[in-house]
mmCIF file of C-alpha atoms in Angstrom:
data_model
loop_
_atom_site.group_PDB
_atom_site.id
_atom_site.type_symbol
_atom_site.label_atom_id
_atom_site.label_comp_id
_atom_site.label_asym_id
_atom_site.label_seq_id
_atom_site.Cartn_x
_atom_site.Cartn_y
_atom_site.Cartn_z
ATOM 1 C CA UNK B 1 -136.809 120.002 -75.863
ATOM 2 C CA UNK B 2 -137.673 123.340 -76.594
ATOM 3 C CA UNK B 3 -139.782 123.589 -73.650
ATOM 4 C CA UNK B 4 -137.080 122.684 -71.145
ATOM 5 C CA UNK B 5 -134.877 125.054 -72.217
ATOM 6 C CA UNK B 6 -137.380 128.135 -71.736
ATOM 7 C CA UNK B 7 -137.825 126.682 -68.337
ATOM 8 C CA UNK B 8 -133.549 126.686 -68.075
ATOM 9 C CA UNK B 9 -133.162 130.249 -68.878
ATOM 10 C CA UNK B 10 -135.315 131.817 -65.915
ATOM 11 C CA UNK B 11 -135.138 128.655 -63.470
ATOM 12 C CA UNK B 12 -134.460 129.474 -60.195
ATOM 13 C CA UNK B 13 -134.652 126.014 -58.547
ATOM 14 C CA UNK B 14 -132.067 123.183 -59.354
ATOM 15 C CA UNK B 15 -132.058 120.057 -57.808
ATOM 16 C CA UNK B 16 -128.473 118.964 -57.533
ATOM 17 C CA UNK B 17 -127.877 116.526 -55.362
ATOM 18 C CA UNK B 18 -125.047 113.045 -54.711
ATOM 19 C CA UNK B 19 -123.113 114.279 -57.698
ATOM 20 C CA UNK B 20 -120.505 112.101 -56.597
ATOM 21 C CA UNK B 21 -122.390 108.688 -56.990
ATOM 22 C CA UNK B 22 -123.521 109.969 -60.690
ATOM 23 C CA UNK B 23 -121.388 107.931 -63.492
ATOM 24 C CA UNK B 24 -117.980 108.902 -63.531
ATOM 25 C CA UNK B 25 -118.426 108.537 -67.463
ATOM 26 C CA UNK B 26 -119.777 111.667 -67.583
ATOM 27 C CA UNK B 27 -116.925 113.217 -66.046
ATOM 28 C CA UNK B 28 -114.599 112.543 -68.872
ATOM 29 C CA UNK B 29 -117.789 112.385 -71.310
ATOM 30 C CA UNK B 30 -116.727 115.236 -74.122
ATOM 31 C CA UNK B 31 -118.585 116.688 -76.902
ATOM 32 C CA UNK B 32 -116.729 116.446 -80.338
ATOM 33 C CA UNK B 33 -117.571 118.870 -82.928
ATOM 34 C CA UNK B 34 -118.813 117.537 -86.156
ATOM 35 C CA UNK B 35 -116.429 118.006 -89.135
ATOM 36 C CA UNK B 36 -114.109 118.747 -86.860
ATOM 37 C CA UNK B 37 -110.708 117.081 -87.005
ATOM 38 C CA UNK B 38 -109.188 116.133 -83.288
ATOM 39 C CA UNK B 39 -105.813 117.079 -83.793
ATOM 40 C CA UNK B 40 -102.567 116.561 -81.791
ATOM 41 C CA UNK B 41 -102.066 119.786 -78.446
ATOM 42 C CA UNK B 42 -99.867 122.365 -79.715
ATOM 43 C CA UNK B 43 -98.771 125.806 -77.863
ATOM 44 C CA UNK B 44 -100.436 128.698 -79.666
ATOM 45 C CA UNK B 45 -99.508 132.031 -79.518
ATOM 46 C CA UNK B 46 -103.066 132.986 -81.198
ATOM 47 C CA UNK B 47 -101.522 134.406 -84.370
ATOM 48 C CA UNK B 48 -101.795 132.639 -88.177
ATOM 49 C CA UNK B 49 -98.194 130.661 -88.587
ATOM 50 C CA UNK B 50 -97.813 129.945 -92.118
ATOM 51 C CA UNK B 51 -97.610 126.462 -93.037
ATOM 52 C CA UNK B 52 -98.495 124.664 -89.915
ATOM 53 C CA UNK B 53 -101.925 124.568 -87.841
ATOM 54 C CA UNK B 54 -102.894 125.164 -84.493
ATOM 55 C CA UNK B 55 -105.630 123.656 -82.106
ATOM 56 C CA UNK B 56 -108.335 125.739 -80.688
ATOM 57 C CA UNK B 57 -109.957 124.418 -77.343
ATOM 58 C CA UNK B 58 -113.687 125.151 -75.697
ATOM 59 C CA UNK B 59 -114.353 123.874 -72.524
ATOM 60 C CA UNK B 60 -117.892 124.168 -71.179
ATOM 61 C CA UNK B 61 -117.318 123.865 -67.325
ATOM 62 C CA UNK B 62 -120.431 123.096 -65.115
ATOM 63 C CA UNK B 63 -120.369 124.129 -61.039
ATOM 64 C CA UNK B 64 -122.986 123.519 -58.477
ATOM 65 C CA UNK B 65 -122.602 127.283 -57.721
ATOM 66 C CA UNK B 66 -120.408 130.624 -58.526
ATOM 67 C CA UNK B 67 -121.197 133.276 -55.810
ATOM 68 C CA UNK B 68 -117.571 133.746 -53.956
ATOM 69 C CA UNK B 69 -116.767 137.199 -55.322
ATOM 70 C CA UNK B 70 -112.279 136.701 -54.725
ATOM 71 C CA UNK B 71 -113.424 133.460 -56.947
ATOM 72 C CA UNK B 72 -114.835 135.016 -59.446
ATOM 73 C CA UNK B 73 -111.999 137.944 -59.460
ATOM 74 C CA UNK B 74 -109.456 135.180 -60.022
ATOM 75 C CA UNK B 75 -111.430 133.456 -62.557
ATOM 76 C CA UNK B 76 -111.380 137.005 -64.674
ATOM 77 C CA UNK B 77 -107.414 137.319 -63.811
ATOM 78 C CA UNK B 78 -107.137 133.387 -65.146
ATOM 79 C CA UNK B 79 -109.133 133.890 -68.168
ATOM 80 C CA UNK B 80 -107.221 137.365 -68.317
ATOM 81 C CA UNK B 81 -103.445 135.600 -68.207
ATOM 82 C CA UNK B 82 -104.538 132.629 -70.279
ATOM 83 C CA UNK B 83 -106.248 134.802 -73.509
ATOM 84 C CA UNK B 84 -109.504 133.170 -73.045
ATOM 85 C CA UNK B 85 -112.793 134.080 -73.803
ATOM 86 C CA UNK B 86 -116.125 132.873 -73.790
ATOM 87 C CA UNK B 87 -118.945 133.245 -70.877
ATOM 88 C CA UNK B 88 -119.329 132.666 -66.681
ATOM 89 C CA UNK B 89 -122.591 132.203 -65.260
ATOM 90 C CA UNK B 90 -122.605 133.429 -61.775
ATOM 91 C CA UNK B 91 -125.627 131.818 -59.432
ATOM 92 C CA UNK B 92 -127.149 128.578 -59.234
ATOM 93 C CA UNK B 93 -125.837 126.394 -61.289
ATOM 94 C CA UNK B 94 -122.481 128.224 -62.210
ATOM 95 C CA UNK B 95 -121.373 127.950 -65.852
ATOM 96 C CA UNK B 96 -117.604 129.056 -67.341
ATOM 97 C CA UNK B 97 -117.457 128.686 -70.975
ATOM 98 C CA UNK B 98 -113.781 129.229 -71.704
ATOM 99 C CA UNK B 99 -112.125 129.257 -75.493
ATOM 100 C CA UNK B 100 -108.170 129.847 -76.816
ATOM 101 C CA UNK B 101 -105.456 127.357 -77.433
ATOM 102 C CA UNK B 102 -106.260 124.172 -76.321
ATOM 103 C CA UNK B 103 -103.117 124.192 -74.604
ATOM 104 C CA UNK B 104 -104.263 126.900 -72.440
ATOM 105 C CA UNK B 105 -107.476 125.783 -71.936
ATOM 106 C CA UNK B 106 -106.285 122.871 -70.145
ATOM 107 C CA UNK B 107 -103.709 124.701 -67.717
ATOM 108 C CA UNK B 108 -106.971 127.133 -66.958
ATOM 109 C CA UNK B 109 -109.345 123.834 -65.402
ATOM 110 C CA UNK B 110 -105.944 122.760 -63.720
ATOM 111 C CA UNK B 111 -105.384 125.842 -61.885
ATOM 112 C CA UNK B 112 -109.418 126.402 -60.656
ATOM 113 C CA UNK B 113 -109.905 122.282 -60.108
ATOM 114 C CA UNK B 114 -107.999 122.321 -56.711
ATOM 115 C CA UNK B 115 -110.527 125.445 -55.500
ATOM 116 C CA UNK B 116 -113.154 124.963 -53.030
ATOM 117 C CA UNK B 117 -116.032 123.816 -54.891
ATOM 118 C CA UNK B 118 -118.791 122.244 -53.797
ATOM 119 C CA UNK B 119 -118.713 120.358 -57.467
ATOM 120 C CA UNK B 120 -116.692 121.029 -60.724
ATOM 121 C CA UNK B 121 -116.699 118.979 -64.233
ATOM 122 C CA UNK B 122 -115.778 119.712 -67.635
ATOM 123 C CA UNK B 123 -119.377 118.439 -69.269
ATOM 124 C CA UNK B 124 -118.305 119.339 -72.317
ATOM 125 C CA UNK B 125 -115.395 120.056 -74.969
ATOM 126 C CA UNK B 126 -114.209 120.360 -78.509
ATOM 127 C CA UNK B 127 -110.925 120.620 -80.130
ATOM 128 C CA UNK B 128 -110.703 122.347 -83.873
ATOM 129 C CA UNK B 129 -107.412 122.614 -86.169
ATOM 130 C CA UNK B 130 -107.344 126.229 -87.246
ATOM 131 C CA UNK B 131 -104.793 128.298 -89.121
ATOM 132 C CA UNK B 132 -105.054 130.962 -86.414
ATOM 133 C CA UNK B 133 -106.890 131.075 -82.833
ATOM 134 C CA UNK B 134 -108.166 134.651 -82.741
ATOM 135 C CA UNK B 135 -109.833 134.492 -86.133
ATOM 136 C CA UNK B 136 -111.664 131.307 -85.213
ATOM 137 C CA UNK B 137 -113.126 132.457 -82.291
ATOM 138 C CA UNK B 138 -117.038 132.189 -81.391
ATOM 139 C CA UNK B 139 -116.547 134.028 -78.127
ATOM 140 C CA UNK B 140 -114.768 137.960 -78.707
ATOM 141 C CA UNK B 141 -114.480 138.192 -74.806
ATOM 142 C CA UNK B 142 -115.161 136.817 -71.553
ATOM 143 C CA UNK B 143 -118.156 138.141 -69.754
ATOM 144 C CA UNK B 144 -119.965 137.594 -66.486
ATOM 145 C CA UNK B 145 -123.353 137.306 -66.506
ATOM 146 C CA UNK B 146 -126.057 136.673 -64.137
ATOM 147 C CA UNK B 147 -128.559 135.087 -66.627
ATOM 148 C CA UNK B 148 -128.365 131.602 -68.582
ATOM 149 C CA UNK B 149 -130.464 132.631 -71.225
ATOM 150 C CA UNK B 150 -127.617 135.080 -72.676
ATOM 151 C CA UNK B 151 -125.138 132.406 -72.699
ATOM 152 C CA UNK B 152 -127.702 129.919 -74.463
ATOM 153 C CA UNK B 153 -128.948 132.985 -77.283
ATOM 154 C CA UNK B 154 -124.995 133.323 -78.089
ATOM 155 C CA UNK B 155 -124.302 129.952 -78.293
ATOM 156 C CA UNK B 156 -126.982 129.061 -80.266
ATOM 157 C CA UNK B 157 -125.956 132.179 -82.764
ATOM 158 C CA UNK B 158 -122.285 130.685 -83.256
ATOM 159 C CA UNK B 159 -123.428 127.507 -83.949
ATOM 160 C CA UNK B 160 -122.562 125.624 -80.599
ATOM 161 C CA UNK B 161 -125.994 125.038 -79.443
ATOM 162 C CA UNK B 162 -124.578 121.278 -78.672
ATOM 163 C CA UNK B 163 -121.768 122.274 -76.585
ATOM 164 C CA UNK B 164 -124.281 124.628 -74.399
ATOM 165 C CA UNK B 165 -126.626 121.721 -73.993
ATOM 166 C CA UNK B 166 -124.004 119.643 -72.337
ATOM 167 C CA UNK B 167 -124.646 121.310 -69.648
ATOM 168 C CA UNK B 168 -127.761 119.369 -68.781
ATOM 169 C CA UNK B 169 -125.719 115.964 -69.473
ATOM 170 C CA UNK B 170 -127.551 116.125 -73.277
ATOM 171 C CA UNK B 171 -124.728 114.885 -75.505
ATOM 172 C CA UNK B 172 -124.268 114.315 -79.371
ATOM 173 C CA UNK B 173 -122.956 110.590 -80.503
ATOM 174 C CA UNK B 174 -120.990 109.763 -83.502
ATOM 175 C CA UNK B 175 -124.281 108.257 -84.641
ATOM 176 C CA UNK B 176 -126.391 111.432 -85.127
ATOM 177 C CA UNK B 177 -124.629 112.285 -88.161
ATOM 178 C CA UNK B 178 -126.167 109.732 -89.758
ATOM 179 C CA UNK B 179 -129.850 110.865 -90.750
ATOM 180 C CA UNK B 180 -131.201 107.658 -90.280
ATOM 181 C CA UNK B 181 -130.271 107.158 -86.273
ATOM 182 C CA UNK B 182 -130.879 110.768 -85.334
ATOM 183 C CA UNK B 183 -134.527 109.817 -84.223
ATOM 184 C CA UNK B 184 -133.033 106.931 -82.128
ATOM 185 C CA UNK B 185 -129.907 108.644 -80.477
ATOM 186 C CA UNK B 186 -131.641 112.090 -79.918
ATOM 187 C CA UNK B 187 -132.502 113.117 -76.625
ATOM 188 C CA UNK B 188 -135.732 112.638 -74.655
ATOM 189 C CA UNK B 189 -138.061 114.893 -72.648
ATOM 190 C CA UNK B 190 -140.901 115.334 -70.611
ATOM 191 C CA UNK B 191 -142.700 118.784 -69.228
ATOM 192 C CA UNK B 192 -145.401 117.999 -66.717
ATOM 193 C CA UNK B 193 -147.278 120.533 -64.713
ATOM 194 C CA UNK B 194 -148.373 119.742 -61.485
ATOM 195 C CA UNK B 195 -151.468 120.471 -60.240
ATOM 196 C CA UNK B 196 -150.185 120.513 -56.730
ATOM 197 C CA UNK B 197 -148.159 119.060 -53.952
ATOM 198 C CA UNK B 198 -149.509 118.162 -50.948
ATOM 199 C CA UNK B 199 -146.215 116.727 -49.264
ATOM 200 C CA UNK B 200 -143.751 118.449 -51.279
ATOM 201 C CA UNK B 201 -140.802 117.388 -49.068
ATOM 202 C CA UNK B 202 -141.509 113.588 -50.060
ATOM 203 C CA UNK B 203 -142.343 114.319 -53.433
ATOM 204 C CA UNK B 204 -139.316 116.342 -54.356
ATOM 205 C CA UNK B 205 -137.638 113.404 -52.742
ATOM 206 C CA UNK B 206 -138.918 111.118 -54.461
ATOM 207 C CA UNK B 207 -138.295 112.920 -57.921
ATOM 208 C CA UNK B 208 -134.608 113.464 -57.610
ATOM 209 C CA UNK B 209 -134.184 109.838 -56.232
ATOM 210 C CA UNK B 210 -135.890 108.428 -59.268
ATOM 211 C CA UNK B 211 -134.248 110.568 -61.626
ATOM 212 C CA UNK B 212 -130.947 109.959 -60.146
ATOM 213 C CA UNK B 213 -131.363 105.999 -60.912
ATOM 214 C CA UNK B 214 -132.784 106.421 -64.404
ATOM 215 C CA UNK B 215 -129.809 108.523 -64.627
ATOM 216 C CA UNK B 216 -132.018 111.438 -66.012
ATOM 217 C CA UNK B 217 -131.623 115.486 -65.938
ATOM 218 C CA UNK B 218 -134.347 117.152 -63.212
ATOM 219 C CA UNK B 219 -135.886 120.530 -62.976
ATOM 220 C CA UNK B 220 -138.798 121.631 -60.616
ATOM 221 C CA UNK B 221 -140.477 125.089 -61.444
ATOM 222 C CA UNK B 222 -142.535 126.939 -58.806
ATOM 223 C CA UNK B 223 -144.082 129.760 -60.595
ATOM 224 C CA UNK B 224 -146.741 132.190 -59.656
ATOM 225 C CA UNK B 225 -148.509 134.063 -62.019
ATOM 226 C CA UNK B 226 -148.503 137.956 -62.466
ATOM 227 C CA UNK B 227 -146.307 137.273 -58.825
ATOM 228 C CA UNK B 228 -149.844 136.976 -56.814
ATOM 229 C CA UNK B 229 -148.642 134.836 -53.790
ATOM 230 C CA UNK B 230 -151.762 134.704 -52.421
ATOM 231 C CA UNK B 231 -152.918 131.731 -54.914
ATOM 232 C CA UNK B 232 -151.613 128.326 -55.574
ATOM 233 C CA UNK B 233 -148.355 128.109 -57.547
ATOM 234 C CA UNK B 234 -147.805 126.552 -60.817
ATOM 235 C CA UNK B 235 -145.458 123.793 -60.521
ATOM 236 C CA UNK B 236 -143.707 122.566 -63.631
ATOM 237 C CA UNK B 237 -141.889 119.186 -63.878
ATOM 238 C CA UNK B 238 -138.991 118.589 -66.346
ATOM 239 C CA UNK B 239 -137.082 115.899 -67.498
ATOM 240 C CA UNK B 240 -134.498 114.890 -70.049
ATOM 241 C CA UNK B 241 -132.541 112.177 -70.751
ATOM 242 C CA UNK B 242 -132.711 108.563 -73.002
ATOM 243 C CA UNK B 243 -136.526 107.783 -74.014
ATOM 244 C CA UNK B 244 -136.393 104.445 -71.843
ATOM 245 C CA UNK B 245 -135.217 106.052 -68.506
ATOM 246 C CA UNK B 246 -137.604 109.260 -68.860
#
């Protein structure tokens, strides 16, 4: 698991194809914090209010792509108006973490949904009862960055490592809580290298169509070493998802 996310944070080859025939499940699938009580939307002004509790929202938005500059101004004027914070990945995949009331959170996907996007989920959420929204924040602003492996380092420093990994469809169940079923329910990898391809087309092919019916995550690596393009590239192989369809 490990592996595959070293081979995330300086990927520059995603295979993201169909996304509309993929299991609408995962659309509305939503990652619920543990210990965490789900608690009934309220309007937040982001301020403690004595004697009643308010409901901080994180969405972890996942888009094939975020390169439009005027999108990514209005994205920063959203977050902006809204008083969220939290992360956007520009490139290939595009990635907005967002974070405020959960009230807010919702009106921001609302507004950006009906954009021109090649494709746009929520792949993951959480909703937390707080006494006050600013002081439970993870995220102290919204930043743009260019590189995956500074949204993963934060997340993993705040303690929501699981909502980042929801990015690559790698979700928590009710189950791993229990430390007897977290060998069972936890996710499952595989890291091949490839000696070579000599029909890449086909074999790329080949790879996302299989991985689209076992309903499994795919990443293909070219790499070449010390950047000498004269030699053969290293090709790595990854793939996550249940232990039966890997």
């Amino acid at each position: 698991e490990e592996a595959v996310f070293l081979i995330l944070n300086n990927a520059d080859e995603w295979i993201q194809e169909e996304w509309s025939k993929f299991r609408t499940h995962f659309q509305s699938s939503s990652f619920k914090a543990d210990e965490k009580k789900v608690t009934k939307v309220t309007k937040s002004t982001g301020q403690k209010s004595s004697g009643s509790s308010m409901t901080l929202g994180r969405r972890l938005i996942y888009s094939h792509h975020i390169i439009s500059k005027v999108k990514r101004g209005n994205i920063m004027n959203l977050v902006s108006h809204y008083r969220l914070t939290g992360y956007m990945k520009i490139g290939w995949p595009g990635i907005i973490i967002i974070e405020g009331s959960e009230e807010d959170c919702i009106a921001f996907y609302d507004d950006i949904r009906p954009w021109s996007w090649k494709f746009l989920v929520v792949r993951g959420e959480q909703q937390e009862s707080v006494a006050g929204i600013d002081d439970a924040r993870k995220f102290e602003q919204f930043l743009e960055v260019d590189d995956m492996s500074v949204v993963a380092q934060h997340c993993r420093k705040v303690g929501l490592e699981a909502l980042f990994r929801t990015s690559m469809k790698v979700y928590e169940s009710k189950s791993e809580s229990d430390n007897h079923s977290v060998e069972d329910s936890a996710p499952y990898g595989a890291l091949c290298h490839v000696d070579h391809m000599n029909d890449a087309k086909s074999y790329r092919k080949w790879l996302r169509r299989a991985s689209r019916e076992q309903d499994c995550f795919l990443l293909i690596k070219q790499c070449y070493p010390n950047h000498d393009y004269s030699k053969r590239p290293i090709i790595v192989v990854a793939v996550v998802g249940d232990k039966e369809g890997v």
